[in-house]
Amino acid sequence: MEGIPEVDCWVAELESVFARVAGRFARADLRWRMRDYVRGLLGKAARKNGWQLAEWAGHRTPDGFQRLLNSSVWDADALRDDVRAYIGDCLGPDGVLIIDDTGFVKKGTTSAGVGRQYTGTSGKIDNCQIGVFAAYATSRGRALVDRELYLPKSWTSDRQRCQAAKIPDERCFATKGELARDVVRRCISAGLPAAWVTADEAYGQDWHFRRLLEQLGLGYVVAVPKSQQIKSLAGIWRIDELIEEAPSDAWQRLSCGDGAKGPRVYDWAAAKLPANLVFDPDPPTHHRWVLARRSLSDPGQLAYYLAYAPVGIEIAELARITGSRWAIEECFQAAKNECGLDQYEVRRYIGWYRHITLAMLAHAFLTALAAQAVDTEKGAAETDQPSSTSPWRRSDDCWTLSCPTHEPTVTPSPTH
């Protein structure tokens, strides 16, 4: 981004953002430094690092910005709460909370949490930090609303290394799934008006993650691997085995939302699972589903999902929620390209959280400016009556899964 001209259409909004968060910075000099930093993140500096931000802001050195990130007294978590509330107000209710992680490729070994680990940012094992993020998306836009830094065991088991990076003693090892559950709890308890959650298979295959969403009363559509096990009273089966037995007329052609080249259209098959007598009320308020997406150009390319949705949901709505997962990738791209999310030079734990949260604030401002109603299109589907003896059964206006009669081929697991 070449920078944003300070014109009347956005100056007032930016000032309202600064007023909203001003109380998080007790001293006037901190507030002005924060304003300069966020303006720099929104500005035209080629790189959003300390020296270039300082030069853009007219500071002689980056010392002030370094103190803002590393040693000044202010609460990055409180600012995060303000960002989340701001986005909830701007984008409105009944949105989708999206969970994903992204990598920050780094040199050296001293940045908090850095290590050789896989990141989708580079598509390989790289020396990087990993952040677990949540984005909130509605038809009006999308923005990042929460973040946690993942600390590998190589860090949490080395207290001397943690102390050098100013990692608090109480910060113990937590898996990415555990961090994701903390993020979801925080967002919902704070009143973010999300109705749905979606995530990729790294999180979707975690039974504890799905169960938490059910306990919170949230609908979800989460990706799972083809080996995902589905439990019934008769045994446990892989999700790809169940989808293989779907009759041809169980597939519907639907759009899961617009992409860069127009509607993203796939073939979809979905069926309700039997109620869980342990967890579900009688009558149930939600149903669980298995869902599959098939490429039109390559029918052998399938993706698999588990869903938990209110009674009466339509398949097209499940497809739409599935498609909303790409919104967080758009957030990562925009926040990195336009707000310097990944262009920091801090090494300490607190510095990471502070820079990331200020970059989220800058991105939230851009999201608020662009929050306009947009048209959404949904594909229509036609289905016929089944003629198969497979476990797929027509019930009312949708498919359900009865218990297959063949012997299970995989060992049981605690999934449902």
Short mmCIF file of C-alpha atoms in Angstrom, two decimals:
data_model
loop_
_atom_site.label_atom_id
_atom_site.label_comp_id
_atom_site.label_asym_id
_atom_site.label_seq_id
_atom_site.Cartn_x
_atom_site.Cartn_y
_atom_site.Cartn_z
CA MET A 1 0.00 0.00 0.00
CA GLU A 2 1.40 3.40 -0.99
CA GLY A 3 -0.27 5.03 1.98
CA ILE A 4 -3.57 6.60 2.88
CA PRO A 5 -4.08 10.32 2.25
CA GLU A 6 -5.39 12.01 5.35
CA VAL A 7 -8.72 13.17 4.01
CA ASP A 8 -11.91 13.96 5.81
CA CYS A 9 -13.52 10.61 4.99
CA TRP A 10 -11.15 8.76 7.31
CA VAL A 11 -9.58 11.30 9.67
CA ALA A 12 -12.72 11.40 11.82
CA GLU A 13 -12.86 7.60 11.99
CA LEU A 14 -9.20 7.33 12.94
CA GLU A 15 -9.64 9.94 15.66
CA SER A 16 -12.62 8.01 17.01
CA VAL A 17 -10.47 4.87 17.12
CA PHE A 18 -7.75 6.67 19.04
CA ALA A 19 -10.35 8.04 21.45
CA ARG A 20 -11.73 4.55 21.99
CA VAL A 21 -8.35 3.15 23.08
CA ALA A 22 -6.82 6.25 24.71
CA GLY A 23 -7.67 5.04 28.21
CA ARG A 24 -5.29 2.10 27.81
CA PHE A 25 -2.33 4.51 27.80
CA ALA A 26 -2.08 6.38 31.11
CA ARG A 27 0.43 9.02 30.03
CA ALA A 28 -0.06 11.61 27.30
CA ASP A 29 3.33 10.89 25.74
CA LEU A 30 2.43 7.21 25.41
CA ARG A 31 -0.85 8.08 23.73
CA TRP A 32 0.89 10.29 21.18
CA ARG A 33 3.54 7.65 20.56
CA MET A 34 0.83 5.03 20.03
CA ARG A 35 -0.92 7.35 17.57
CA ASP A 36 2.31 7.90 15.64
CA TYR A 37 3.00 4.17 15.56
CA VAL A 38 -0.46 3.26 14.24
CA ARG A 39 -0.32 6.08 11.68
CA GLY A 40 3.04 4.74 10.59
CA LEU A 41 1.61 1.25 10.19
CA LEU A 42 -1.07 2.78 7.96
CA GLY A 43 1.43 5.00 6.16
CA LYS A 44 3.71 4.72 3.17
CA ALA A 45 6.93 3.48 4.76
CA ALA A 46 8.42 0.75 2.58
CA ARG A 47 9.03 -1.40 5.65
CA LYS A 48 7.11 -1.02 8.89
CA ASN A 49 10.14 -1.53 11.14
CA GLY A 50 11.32 0.76 13.94
CA TRP A 51 13.71 2.97 11.97
CA GLN A 52 11.43 3.52 9.00
CA LEU A 53 8.36 4.14 11.16
CA ALA A 54 10.37 6.63 13.21
CA GLU A 55 11.59 8.39 10.07
CA TRP A 56 8.05 8.52 8.68
CA ALA A 57 6.76 9.97 11.97
CA GLY A 58 9.54 12.59 12.12
CA HIS A 59 11.36 11.06 15.09
CA ARG A 60 15.16 11.27 15.19
CA THR A 61 15.56 7.68 16.41
CA PRO A 62 13.29 4.64 16.97
CA ASP A 63 13.95 4.73 20.71
CA GLY A 64 10.47 5.98 21.54
CA PHE A 65 8.79 3.24 19.53
CA GLN A 66 11.09 0.63 21.05
CA ARG A 67 10.06 1.76 24.54
CA LEU A 68 6.41 1.65 23.48
CA LEU A 69 6.78 -2.00 22.50
CA ASN A 70 9.18 -3.26 25.15
CA SER A 71 9.20 -1.31 28.39
CA SER A 72 6.35 1.20 28.67
CA VAL A 73 3.47 0.43 31.03
CA TRP A 74 0.30 -0.51 29.14
CA ASP A 75 -1.82 -3.61 28.68
CA ALA A 76 -1.83 -5.17 25.22
CA ASP A 77 -4.62 -7.57 26.22
CA ALA A 78 -6.86 -4.67 27.21
CA LEU A 79 -6.17 -3.06 23.83
CA ARG A 80 -7.00 -6.38 22.16
CA ASP A 81 -10.37 -6.31 23.93
CA ASP A 82 -10.99 -2.83 22.52
CA VAL A 83 -10.14 -4.02 19.01
CA ARG A 84 -12.53 -6.95 19.33
CA ALA A 85 -15.36 -4.74 20.62
CA TYR A 86 -14.71 -2.20 17.84
CA ILE A 87 -14.95 -4.90 15.16
CA GLY A 88 -18.08 -6.39 16.73
CA ASP A 89 -19.73 -2.97 16.62
CA CYS A 90 -18.60 -2.28 13.04
CA LEU A 91 -19.43 -5.62 11.46
CA GLY A 92 -22.58 -6.51 13.37
CA PRO A 93 -24.01 -9.75 14.79
CA ASP A 94 -24.40 -13.34 13.59
CA GLY A 95 -20.94 -13.52 12.04
CA VAL A 96 -18.39 -16.30 11.79
CA LEU A 97 -15.41 -16.65 14.13
CA ILE A 98 -12.53 -18.16 12.16
CA ILE A 99 -9.55 -19.86 13.80
CA ASP A 100 -6.21 -20.32 12.05
CA ASP A 101 -2.50 -19.81 12.56
CA THR A 102 0.13 -18.01 10.55
CA GLY A 103 3.90 -17.97 10.58
CA PHE A 104 6.42 -15.17 10.93
CA VAL A 105 9.70 -16.23 9.35
CA LYS A 106 12.66 -14.99 11.40
CA LYS A 107 16.44 -15.23 11.57
CA GLY A 108 18.26 -16.21 14.73
CA THR A 109 17.15 -18.05 17.84
CA THR A 110 16.35 -15.34 20.39
CA SER A 111 12.88 -14.11 19.32
CA ALA A 112 10.25 -15.49 21.70
CA GLY A 113 8.87 -18.81 20.45
CA VAL A 114 11.06 -18.97 17.34
CA GLY A 115 12.10 -22.39 16.12
CA ARG A 116 12.14 -24.72 13.17
CA GLN A 117 8.50 -25.62 12.61
CA TYR A 118 6.09 -25.94 9.74
CA THR A 119 4.33 -22.79 8.58
CA GLY A 120 1.89 -22.34 5.75
CA THR A 121 3.44 -18.90 5.19
CA SER A 122 6.41 -20.49 3.44
CA GLY A 123 4.83 -23.91 2.91
CA LYS A 124 7.68 -25.74 4.62
CA ILE A 125 9.53 -26.23 7.89
CA ASP A 126 11.19 -22.91 8.56
CA ASN A 127 12.76 -20.87 11.34
CA CYS A 128 9.71 -18.93 12.46
CA GLN A 129 7.27 -17.86 15.13
CA ILE A 130 3.68 -19.13 14.97
CA GLY A 131 0.68 -17.09 16.03
CA VAL A 132 -2.79 -18.56 16.58
CA PHE A 133 -5.40 -16.01 15.49
CA ALA A 134 -9.13 -15.46 15.38
CA ALA A 135 -10.89 -13.37 12.76
CA TYR A 136 -14.51 -12.23 12.78
CA ALA A 137 -16.37 -12.05 9.46
CA THR A 138 -19.81 -10.91 8.37
CA SER A 139 -21.20 -9.71 5.05
CA ARG A 140 -19.80 -6.27 5.97
CA GLY A 141 -16.17 -7.31 6.22
CA ARG A 142 -13.61 -9.22 8.24
CA ALA A 143 -10.84 -8.44 10.71
CA LEU A 144 -8.51 -10.08 13.23
CA VAL A 145 -9.87 -9.99 16.78
CA ASP A 146 -7.51 -12.12 18.89
CA ARG A 147 -4.03 -13.64 18.91
CA GLU A 148 -1.77 -15.94 20.90
CA LEU A 149 1.90 -16.74 20.42
CA TYR A 150 2.65 -20.46 20.24
CA LEU A 151 5.62 -21.52 22.36
CA PRO A 152 7.17 -24.89 21.43
CA LYS A 153 8.30 -27.26 24.19
CA SER A 154 11.90 -26.38 23.32
CA TRP A 155 11.07 -22.98 24.80
CA THR A 156 8.80 -23.78 27.74
CA SER A 157 11.19 -26.46 28.99
CA ASP A 158 14.09 -23.97 29.03
CA ARG A 159 13.27 -21.39 31.72
CA GLN A 160 16.56 -19.55 31.26
CA ARG A 161 15.76 -18.99 27.60
CA CYS A 162 12.24 -17.88 28.53
CA GLN A 163 13.55 -15.40 31.05
CA ALA A 164 15.90 -13.89 28.46
CA ALA A 165 12.89 -13.30 26.16
CA LYS A 166 10.80 -11.96 29.09
CA ILE A 167 8.29 -14.80 28.85
CA PRO A 168 6.27 -14.90 32.11
CA ASP A 169 7.01 -17.79 34.44
CA GLU A 170 3.34 -18.80 34.44
CA ARG A 171 3.32 -19.31 30.67
CA CYS A 172 3.56 -23.08 30.24
CA PHE A 173 3.40 -25.22 27.14
CA ALA A 174 0.04 -25.20 25.36
CA THR A 175 -0.80 -26.83 22.06
CA LYS A 176 -2.20 -24.75 19.24
CA GLY A 177 -5.55 -26.41 19.89
CA GLU A 178 -5.48 -25.36 23.53
CA LEU A 179 -4.61 -21.79 22.52
CA ALA A 180 -7.49 -21.85 20.04
CA ARG A 181 -9.92 -22.94 22.75
CA ASP A 182 -8.71 -20.11 24.99
CA VAL A 183 -9.25 -17.64 22.15
CA VAL A 184 -12.80 -18.87 21.49
CA ARG A 185 -13.74 -18.74 25.17
CA ARG A 186 -12.40 -15.21 25.43
CA CYS A 187 -14.20 -13.94 22.34
CA ILE A 188 -17.57 -15.39 23.33
CA SER A 189 -17.37 -14.42 27.01
CA ALA A 190 -16.51 -10.86 25.95
CA GLY A 191 -19.71 -10.66 23.91
CA LEU A 192 -18.45 -10.94 20.33
CA PRO A 193 -21.74 -11.60 18.47
CA ALA A 194 -20.57 -14.69 16.58
CA ALA A 195 -23.10 -17.36 15.67
CA TRP A 196 -20.67 -19.75 13.96
CA VAL A 197 -17.10 -21.00 14.17
CA THR A 198 -15.01 -22.48 11.38
CA ALA A 199 -11.44 -23.76 11.24
CA ASP A 200 -9.14 -25.95 9.17
CA GLU A 201 -8.53 -29.61 9.90
CA ALA A 202 -5.68 -28.94 12.33
CA TYR A 203 -8.34 -27.63 14.73
CA GLY A 204 -11.44 -29.35 13.34
CA GLN A 205 -10.17 -32.86 14.08
CA ASP A 206 -9.79 -31.98 17.77
CA TRP A 207 -12.79 -33.41 19.63
CA HIS A 208 -12.17 -31.10 22.60
CA PHE A 209 -12.35 -28.07 20.30
CA ARG A 210 -15.64 -29.20 18.76
CA ARG A 211 -17.13 -30.10 22.13
CA LEU A 212 -16.28 -26.68 23.54
CA LEU A 213 -18.16 -25.03 20.67
CA GLU A 214 -21.17 -27.21 21.36
CA GLN A 215 -21.10 -26.34 25.05
CA LEU A 216 -21.00 -22.65 24.14
CA GLY A 217 -24.04 -23.09 21.90
CA LEU A 218 -22.12 -22.17 18.75
CA GLY A 219 -22.73 -23.70 15.37
CA TYR A 220 -19.63 -24.85 13.53
CA VAL A 221 -18.40 -26.21 10.23
CA VAL A 222 -14.82 -27.45 10.57
CA ALA A 223 -12.55 -29.25 8.14
CA VAL A 224 -11.34 -32.73 9.06
CA PRO A 225 -8.93 -35.19 7.40
CA LYS A 226 -10.28 -38.00 5.26
CA SER A 227 -9.32 -40.44 8.03
CA GLN A 228 -11.64 -38.69 10.53
CA GLN A 229 -13.59 -41.29 12.47
CA ILE A 230 -17.37 -41.10 12.80
CA LYS A 231 -18.99 -42.95 15.69
CA SER A 232 -22.36 -44.69 15.54
CA LEU A 233 -24.04 -47.27 17.75
CA ALA A 234 -22.80 -49.95 15.35
CA GLY A 235 -19.15 -48.89 15.36
CA ILE A 236 -16.74 -46.34 13.96
CA TRP A 237 -16.13 -45.51 10.31
CA ARG A 238 -13.90 -43.16 8.39
CA ILE A 239 -15.59 -40.12 6.92
CA ASP A 240 -14.28 -40.85 3.43
CA GLU A 241 -15.88 -44.33 3.58
CA LEU A 242 -19.24 -42.80 4.39
CA ILE A 243 -18.96 -40.22 1.63
CA GLU A 244 -18.01 -42.91 -0.89
CA GLU A 245 -21.36 -44.58 -0.21
CA ALA A 246 -23.35 -41.42 -0.85
CA PRO A 247 -25.78 -41.93 -3.76
CA SER A 248 -25.16 -39.77 -6.80
CA ASP A 249 -28.32 -37.76 -6.19
CA ALA A 250 -27.11 -36.80 -2.71
CA TRP A 251 -24.69 -34.34 -4.32
CA GLN A 252 -25.78 -30.73 -4.78
CA ARG A 253 -24.09 -27.97 -6.73
CA LEU A 254 -23.72 -24.93 -4.47
CA SER A 255 -21.65 -21.78 -4.12
CA CYS A 256 -19.73 -21.32 -0.88
CA GLY A 257 -19.28 -17.59 -1.53
CA ASP A 258 -17.58 -15.27 -3.96
CA GLY A 259 -13.88 -15.46 -4.69
CA ALA A 260 -11.57 -13.30 -6.76
CA LYS A 261 -12.98 -14.85 -9.95
CA GLY A 262 -16.64 -14.98 -8.94
CA PRO A 263 -18.73 -17.59 -7.09
CA ARG A 264 -16.80 -20.58 -5.73
CA VAL A 265 -18.99 -23.45 -6.91
CA TYR A 266 -18.53 -27.07 -5.84
CA ASP A 267 -20.57 -30.23 -5.51
CA TRP A 268 -21.62 -30.89 -1.92
CA ALA A 269 -22.96 -33.93 -0.09
CA ALA A 270 -24.28 -33.64 3.45
CA ALA A 271 -26.10 -35.91 5.87
CA LYS A 272 -27.25 -35.62 9.44
CA LEU A 273 -25.74 -37.91 12.04
CA PRO A 274 -27.81 -39.66 14.70
CA ALA A 275 -28.32 -37.67 17.90
CA ASN A 276 -25.83 -38.18 20.71
CA LEU A 277 -27.84 -39.47 23.66
CA VAL A 278 -25.16 -38.38 26.14
CA PHE A 279 -24.76 -34.74 25.10
CA ASP A 280 -27.97 -33.74 23.31
CA PRO A 281 -31.25 -32.55 24.87
CA ASP A 282 -34.55 -34.14 23.89
CA PRO A 283 -35.70 -32.78 21.53
CA PRO A 284 -32.33 -31.61 20.17
CA THR A 285 -31.72 -27.95 19.36
CA HIS A 286 -28.86 -28.77 16.98
CA HIS A 287 -27.91 -31.60 14.65
CA ARG A 288 -24.44 -32.88 13.74
CA TRP A 289 -23.58 -33.38 10.08
CA VAL A 290 -20.97 -34.90 7.83
CA LEU A 291 -20.22 -32.79 4.80
CA ALA A 292 -18.05 -33.20 1.72
CA ARG A 293 -16.97 -30.76 -0.99
CA ARG A 294 -16.03 -32.04 -4.44
CA SER A 295 -14.17 -30.10 -7.10
CA LEU A 296 -16.00 -29.65 -10.43
CA SER A 297 -12.80 -29.75 -12.48
CA ASP A 298 -11.26 -32.67 -10.57
CA PRO A 299 -13.96 -34.92 -9.02
CA GLY A 300 -11.25 -36.89 -7.22
CA GLN A 301 -10.40 -33.83 -5.13
CA LEU A 302 -12.59 -33.88 -2.03
CA ALA A 303 -12.56 -32.02 1.28
CA TYR A 304 -14.37 -33.28 4.38
CA TYR A 305 -16.13 -31.44 7.21
CA LEU A 306 -18.03 -31.98 10.43
CA ALA A 307 -20.81 -29.57 11.30
CA TYR A 308 -23.02 -28.73 14.26
CA ALA A 309 -25.96 -26.60 13.27
CA PRO A 310 -29.36 -25.46 14.54
CA VAL A 311 -32.34 -27.62 13.67
CA GLY A 312 -33.75 -26.62 10.28
CA ILE A 313 -30.47 -25.45 8.74
CA GLU A 314 -30.18 -25.58 4.96
CA ILE A 315 -27.22 -27.19 3.20
CA ALA A 316 -26.51 -23.97 1.32
CA GLU A 317 -25.94 -22.23 4.65
CA LEU A 318 -23.45 -24.90 5.74
CA ALA A 319 -21.62 -24.42 2.44
CA ARG A 320 -21.55 -20.66 3.00
CA ILE A 321 -20.04 -21.07 6.48
CA THR A 322 -17.42 -23.42 5.02
CA GLY A 323 -16.46 -20.81 2.43
CA SER A 324 -16.08 -18.09 5.04
CA ARG A 325 -12.88 -19.72 6.29
CA TRP A 326 -10.92 -18.01 3.51
CA ALA A 327 -11.66 -14.65 5.15
CA ILE A 328 -8.91 -15.13 7.71
CA GLU A 329 -6.36 -15.67 4.93
CA GLU A 330 -7.48 -12.36 3.46
CA CYS A 331 -7.01 -10.80 6.90
CA PHE A 332 -3.47 -12.17 7.17
CA GLN A 333 -2.59 -10.92 3.70
CA ALA A 334 -4.05 -7.45 4.26
CA ALA A 335 -2.63 -7.03 7.77
CA LYS A 336 0.84 -8.10 6.60
CA ASN A 337 0.86 -6.15 3.34
CA GLU A 338 -0.89 -2.99 4.54
CA CYS A 339 -0.31 -2.78 8.30
CA GLY A 340 3.10 -4.39 8.86
CA LEU A 341 1.78 -7.30 10.89
CA ASP A 342 4.91 -9.33 10.11
CA GLN A 343 7.46 -6.52 9.79
CA TYR A 344 8.43 -6.15 13.42
CA GLU A 345 11.94 -6.39 14.83
CA VAL A 346 11.09 -7.07 18.46
CA ARG A 347 12.44 -10.19 20.14
CA ARG A 348 10.75 -10.10 23.53
CA TYR A 349 7.46 -11.82 24.31
CA ILE A 350 5.69 -8.63 25.33
CA GLY A 351 6.98 -6.82 22.25
CA TRP A 352 5.41 -9.42 19.96
CA TYR A 353 2.01 -9.04 21.60
CA ARG A 354 2.17 -5.25 21.54
CA HIS A 355 3.21 -4.91 17.91
CA ILE A 356 0.70 -7.53 16.74
CA THR A 357 -2.14 -5.87 18.66
CA LEU A 358 -1.32 -2.40 17.32
CA ALA A 359 -1.20 -3.85 13.79
CA MET A 360 -4.59 -5.46 14.44
CA LEU A 361 -5.89 -2.04 15.51
CA ALA A 362 -4.63 -0.50 12.27
CA HIS A 363 -6.24 -3.29 10.23
CA ALA A 364 -9.49 -2.95 12.18
CA PHE A 365 -9.58 0.71 11.21
CA LEU A 366 -9.23 -0.20 7.53
CA THR A 367 -11.97 -2.80 7.94
CA ALA A 368 -14.27 -0.23 9.52
CA LEU A 369 -13.72 2.13 6.59
CA ALA A 370 -14.60 -0.62 4.14
CA ALA A 371 -17.58 -1.97 6.09
CA GLN A 372 -20.29 -1.74 3.48
CA ALA A 373 -23.02 -4.16 2.65
CA VAL A 374 -22.04 -6.47 -0.19
CA ASP A 375 -24.16 -8.81 -2.23
CA THR A 376 -23.88 -12.49 -1.45
CA GLU A 377 -24.94 -15.20 -3.81
CA LYS A 378 -26.04 -18.66 -3.00
CA GLY A 379 -26.24 -21.51 -5.43
CA ALA A 380 -29.45 -23.44 -5.79
CA ALA A 381 -29.60 -27.19 -5.47
CA GLU A 382 -31.88 -29.84 -6.86
CA THR A 383 -32.10 -33.29 -5.33
CA ASP A 384 -34.10 -36.38 -6.27
CA GLN A 385 -35.27 -39.37 -4.29
CA PRO A 386 -32.59 -41.98 -3.51
CA SER A 387 -32.53 -45.38 -5.12
CA SER A 388 -29.62 -46.85 -3.15
CA THR A 389 -29.37 -49.33 -0.29
CA SER A 390 -26.40 -47.45 1.25
CA PRO A 391 -26.43 -46.06 4.81
CA TRP A 392 -27.64 -42.77 3.33
CA ARG A 393 -31.38 -42.35 3.93
CA ARG A 394 -33.79 -39.61 2.94
CA SER A 395 -35.52 -38.04 5.94
CA ASP A 396 -37.90 -35.16 5.31
CA ASP A 397 -35.93 -32.70 3.14
CA CYS A 398 -32.40 -33.91 3.87
CA TRP A 399 -30.21 -36.99 4.07
CA THR A 400 -29.41 -38.85 7.26
CA LEU A 401 -26.94 -41.64 8.01
CA SER A 402 -28.17 -44.93 9.38
CA CYS A 403 -25.75 -47.46 10.82
CA PRO A 404 -23.75 -49.26 8.10
CA THR A 405 -23.99 -53.06 8.15
CA HIS A 406 -20.40 -53.88 7.21
CA GLU A 407 -17.73 -54.42 9.85
CA PRO A 408 -15.74 -51.38 11.03
CA THR A 409 -12.28 -51.15 9.49
CA VAL A 410 -10.62 -48.81 11.99
CA THR A 411 -10.12 -48.78 15.70
CA PRO A 412 -12.40 -46.72 17.96
CA SER A 413 -11.52 -43.25 19.17
CA PRO A 414 -13.24 -40.74 21.45
CA THR A 415 -14.59 -38.73 18.50
CA HIS A 416 -18.26 -38.35 17.79
#
